[in-house]
Amino acid sequence: VMRPSLAWLALMLVIMPVCTAWDQEELGMYDLIEEVNQNFYELFGIQQAATTQEVKKAYRKLSLEWHPDRNSAENAAEKFRQIVGVYEVLKDSSMREKYDSVLENGMPNWRSGIYYYRHYRKMGGAEASLLLFIALSGGHYLMLWGSFFEKRLVENQRRVKTKKGENRKQAEEEEAARKEMVLSEYRPNIWKSLPVITVKFGCSLLLHCMESAKDRMTAVPPPEENEEEEELRRPRRPIVPSEPREERVAEVAEMTAVVADVPEELKMKEEEEKEKKQEGVWSAEEMSELVKLSTVKFPPGMGARWQHIAKAMGRSVEDVTAAARRIKHFQASEELSARQSIKVDQRSGEWSKDEQKLLEGALVKYPKGTEERWERIAEELPGRTKEEVVERFKQLAQMIKAKKEKQG
């Protein structure tokens, strides 16, 4: 049993040689048949079984009759062109056979895409540009609607989330208002269409060009300077009276002696500074510069970070990393001592300056409206409970209020 796929393949191989497409001669003949709209044999005044010689004789007779040089009728040129086309069909045996088939079976359903392409009127650049712009405007408008429907589908799939104790109906109303506001931004209108956008862009571009031209026209050119004024503005070297050659030689010798007698203290000082750098001694300014470079210019996570810092400070990588460890250890000890002082103050029930700074920083870090705000602030203050933090905040608010009333 032959498989269905093999059967279809065999059928296509049998049909393909039979199926042939129309060539340009056949398409031209079909055009001529529709244009003449008359039997070619009747037009030539001969029988369908006429010989080639009879066809040629009839063609000569009609061509002499309808030639534009001999016939002054308005349609003489068109009629002569049709006669020539009919003769080209009837003198060729294969084309004549195809024409006889059309007389017997009628015109085929031949108006495919090639027909409309052959009969399509050729447009100019302006007409083609207008049609292209109209097509682009339509496509742009459809894309706007597609974006709107997509956004509406996304918004319809959103679920309203309500917190515990919150009114669900009110939340749904707020969500509906928000949804309507969002969809109104995506809803297409005439002001978002491509023609309007193009006109707006053209107007803004025209206004910008006009303003630029106006600025250039109203700009005051810089005053031109004469050669004399330019010569006066040039700085001139002061004229130094010439000294005797012997005095200049003595002066140069004296300067050379001064340079040669540079105090050894300066050289020793430079050597001491180099030794300090090599030994790892860091000044306060260098420590401050190291902190800036390691936090701002070369933050953590940057590739070859310590190599860049060492190059910027003119030290070795080992020296820079050792100084950074010392700074980190110093900061940790400072933070530990601050926390210990906070614990001491907490035992006495008073708020220390360090605790006050931590409280102010936590209030800025967790602003009003933050979920579980006071619990998070209490976590930033070791040893303090939520109630103590709230009580301290109320005290500060009362103090600020009393201060403002006093100033007012």
XYZ file of C-alpha atoms in Angstrom, residues 110-391:
282
model
C -6.171 35.020 -16.484
C -6.400 38.218 -14.416
C -3.767 37.392 -11.870
C -1.401 39.764 -10.116
C 0.685 40.220 -13.243
C -2.342 41.604 -15.088
C -2.921 44.374 -12.594
C 0.790 45.115 -12.500
C 0.866 45.490 -16.330
C -2.223 47.728 -16.353
C -1.354 49.711 -13.266
C -0.852 53.390 -13.958
C 2.676 54.473 -13.114
C 2.638 57.055 -10.315
C 4.965 59.942 -9.676
C 7.070 60.457 -6.581
C 4.561 62.808 -4.911
C 1.618 60.403 -5.338
C 3.656 57.429 -4.123
C 4.883 59.418 -1.101
C 1.312 60.462 -0.243
C 0.030 56.885 -0.447
C 2.952 55.651 1.648
C 2.303 58.318 4.290
C -1.398 57.384 4.412
C -0.482 53.711 4.838
C 2.013 54.548 7.594
C -0.561 56.730 9.360
C -3.070 53.895 9.295
C -0.501 51.422 10.600
C 0.552 53.828 13.356
C -3.078 54.337 14.414
C -3.660 50.567 14.545
C -0.514 50.157 16.645
C -1.846 52.754 19.093
C -5.069 50.789 19.468
C -3.097 47.563 19.877
C -1.041 49.127 22.656
C -4.220 50.390 24.316
C -5.927 46.967 24.252
C -2.790 45.294 25.573
C -2.591 47.767 28.476
C -6.280 47.280 29.222
C -5.813 43.500 29.291
C -2.906 43.883 31.725
C -4.915 46.214 33.963
C -7.936 43.868 33.959
C -5.737 41.007 35.137
C -4.454 42.982 38.105
C -5.957 42.020 41.448
C -6.811 44.488 44.153
C -4.671 43.830 47.225
C -6.049 45.100 50.518
C -4.258 45.220 53.844
C -5.720 43.988 57.044
C -8.353 46.380 58.362
C -8.611 48.326 55.095
C -11.965 48.916 53.407
C -12.094 46.677 50.325
C -14.794 48.700 48.554
C -12.792 51.901 48.891
C -9.675 50.109 47.641
C -11.586 48.855 44.583
C -12.846 52.376 43.828
C -9.301 53.774 44.074
C -8.017 50.990 41.824
C -10.764 51.715 39.261
C -9.893 55.437 39.276
C -6.208 54.629 38.834
C -7.000 52.194 36.035
C -9.117 54.783 34.203
C -6.348 57.371 34.540
C -3.745 54.952 33.130
C -5.977 53.880 30.233
C -6.774 57.501 29.367
C -3.061 58.028 28.693
C -2.949 55.054 26.302
C -6.322 55.678 24.577
C -5.685 56.782 20.951
C -6.989 60.139 19.741
C -6.398 62.491 16.843
C -3.634 64.358 18.667
C -1.573 61.164 18.865
C -1.914 60.316 15.172
C 1.072 60.417 12.838
C -0.110 63.397 10.701
C -0.614 65.599 13.777
C 2.744 64.553 15.227
C 4.416 65.327 11.903
C 2.788 68.771 11.715
C 3.818 69.559 15.307
C 7.382 68.504 14.611
C 7.497 70.607 11.442
C 6.130 73.681 13.251
C 8.581 73.326 16.147
C 11.455 72.864 13.703
C 10.370 75.936 11.729
C 10.120 78.058 14.885
C 13.550 76.876 16.021
C 15.078 77.798 12.645
C 13.392 81.228 12.736
C 14.674 81.920 16.256
C 18.193 80.842 15.256
C 18.098 83.098 12.186
C 16.782 85.981 14.277
C 19.538 85.533 16.854
C 22.166 85.560 14.125
C 20.710 88.661 12.521
C 20.483 90.578 15.789
C 23.904 89.464 17.065
C 26.343 92.349 17.382
C 29.647 91.569 15.677
C 32.780 92.180 17.748
C 34.514 95.470 16.983
C 37.404 95.210 14.591
C 40.744 96.375 15.899
C 43.163 98.308 13.832
C 46.718 97.173 13.409
C 47.890 100.080 15.526
C 45.590 99.178 18.436
C 46.620 95.542 18.204
C 50.266 96.595 18.256
C 49.630 98.693 21.383
C 47.893 95.772 23.132
C 50.800 93.423 22.618
C 52.972 93.048 25.739
C 56.456 94.266 25.177
C 59.582 93.088 26.869
C 61.190 95.744 29.038
C 64.370 97.116 27.655
C 67.167 96.200 30.013
C 70.298 98.265 29.719
C 73.227 96.189 28.696
C 75.743 95.430 31.412
C 79.420 95.033 30.976
C 80.458 91.524 30.117
C 82.671 91.193 33.184
C 79.806 92.033 35.590
C 77.520 89.452 33.958
C 80.164 86.781 34.205
C 80.626 87.548 37.903
C 76.863 87.399 38.516
C 76.553 84.019 36.816
C 79.463 82.659 38.858
C 77.842 83.900 42.069
C 74.477 82.231 41.207
C 76.276 78.972 40.424
C 77.989 79.095 43.803
C 74.635 79.676 45.569
C 73.066 76.709 43.821
C 76.058 74.568 44.646
C 75.828 75.537 48.319
C 72.242 74.270 48.819
C 71.808 73.456 52.494
C 72.123 69.821 53.266
C 69.113 70.086 55.588
C 66.712 70.186 52.625
C 68.225 67.049 51.160
C 68.041 65.322 54.524
C 64.402 66.356 54.912
C 63.485 64.880 51.542
C 65.255 61.653 52.409
C 63.388 61.454 55.741
C 60.036 61.860 53.981
C 60.923 59.102 51.536
C 61.940 56.831 54.424
C 58.670 57.583 56.223
C 56.697 56.603 53.166
C 58.698 53.431 52.778
C 58.337 52.544 56.461
C 54.536 53.062 56.319
C 54.226 56.232 58.417
C 51.007 58.023 57.419
C 50.041 61.630 58.137
C 46.491 62.763 58.919
C 46.138 64.297 55.448
C 47.219 61.044 53.808
C 44.751 59.064 55.932
C 41.932 61.437 54.913
C 42.955 61.125 51.253
C 42.978 57.318 51.561
C 39.425 57.332 52.977
C 38.183 59.535 50.099
C 39.851 57.432 47.430
C 38.638 54.096 48.888
C 34.997 55.243 49.288
C 34.314 57.778 46.511
C 36.722 57.508 43.592
C 37.533 53.785 43.883
C 34.548 52.177 45.717
C 34.397 48.493 46.758
C 33.772 46.101 43.860
C 35.944 47.972 41.368
C 38.576 45.949 39.514
C 42.211 46.460 40.548
C 40.969 48.845 43.218
C 44.010 48.820 45.528
C 46.433 49.125 42.612
C 44.670 52.329 41.478
C 44.680 53.757 45.020
C 48.360 52.935 45.494
C 49.233 54.584 42.173
C 47.223 57.721 43.055
C 48.958 58.048 46.457
C 52.458 57.102 45.296
C 52.762 54.149 47.671
C 52.968 50.395 47.415
C 49.864 48.180 47.454
C 50.986 46.471 50.698
C 51.409 49.854 52.428
C 47.950 51.040 51.307
C 46.137 47.841 52.370
C 47.886 47.891 55.763
C 46.753 51.492 56.337
C 43.202 50.585 55.282
C 43.164 47.742 57.852
C 44.313 50.151 60.545
C 41.516 52.590 59.652
C 38.939 49.789 59.717
C 40.182 48.579 63.112
C 40.070 52.143 64.458
C 36.487 52.623 63.240
C 35.401 49.333 64.811
C 36.933 50.280 68.166
C 35.258 53.708 68.008
C 31.869 52.117 67.280
C 32.364 49.639 70.134
C 33.216 52.407 72.600
C 30.177 54.419 71.434
C 27.883 51.435 71.998
C 29.370 50.871 75.445
C 28.797 54.518 76.344
C 25.209 54.178 75.066
C 24.644 51.188 77.339
C 25.978 53.155 80.323
C 23.647 56.047 79.552
C 20.721 53.645 79.108
C 21.290 52.249 82.573
C 20.947 55.763 83.961
C 17.752 56.274 81.887
C 19.075 59.259 79.947
C 19.646 59.586 76.198
C 23.245 60.222 75.216
C 24.429 62.276 72.268
C 25.330 59.130 70.370
C 21.840 57.719 70.909
C 20.336 61.011 69.803
C 22.371 60.904 66.575
C 21.315 57.310 65.953
C 17.676 58.266 66.543
C 17.878 61.188 64.108
C 19.492 58.990 61.468
C 16.845 56.285 61.921
C 14.015 58.856 61.603
C 15.473 59.992 58.280
C 16.064 56.414 57.117
C 12.493 55.321 57.904
C 10.201 58.291 57.071
C 6.552 58.623 57.927
C 4.399 56.004 56.189
C 6.978 53.204 56.386
C 5.561 49.845 57.485
C 6.516 48.918 61.075
C 8.407 52.172 61.333
C 8.940 52.300 65.088
C 10.002 48.641 65.292
C 12.688 49.280 62.649
C 13.844 52.460 64.394
C 14.125 50.574 67.709
C 16.302 47.960 65.961
C 18.735 50.753 65.025
C 19.070 51.713 68.727
C 20.604 48.807 70.703
C 19.111 48.383 74.152
C 16.052 50.602 73.459
C 12.498 49.341 73.132
C 9.786 50.601 70.823
C 7.985 52.335 73.709
C 11.133 54.186 74.774
C 11.757 55.364 71.212
C 8.177 56.635 70.812
C 8.331 58.386 74.192
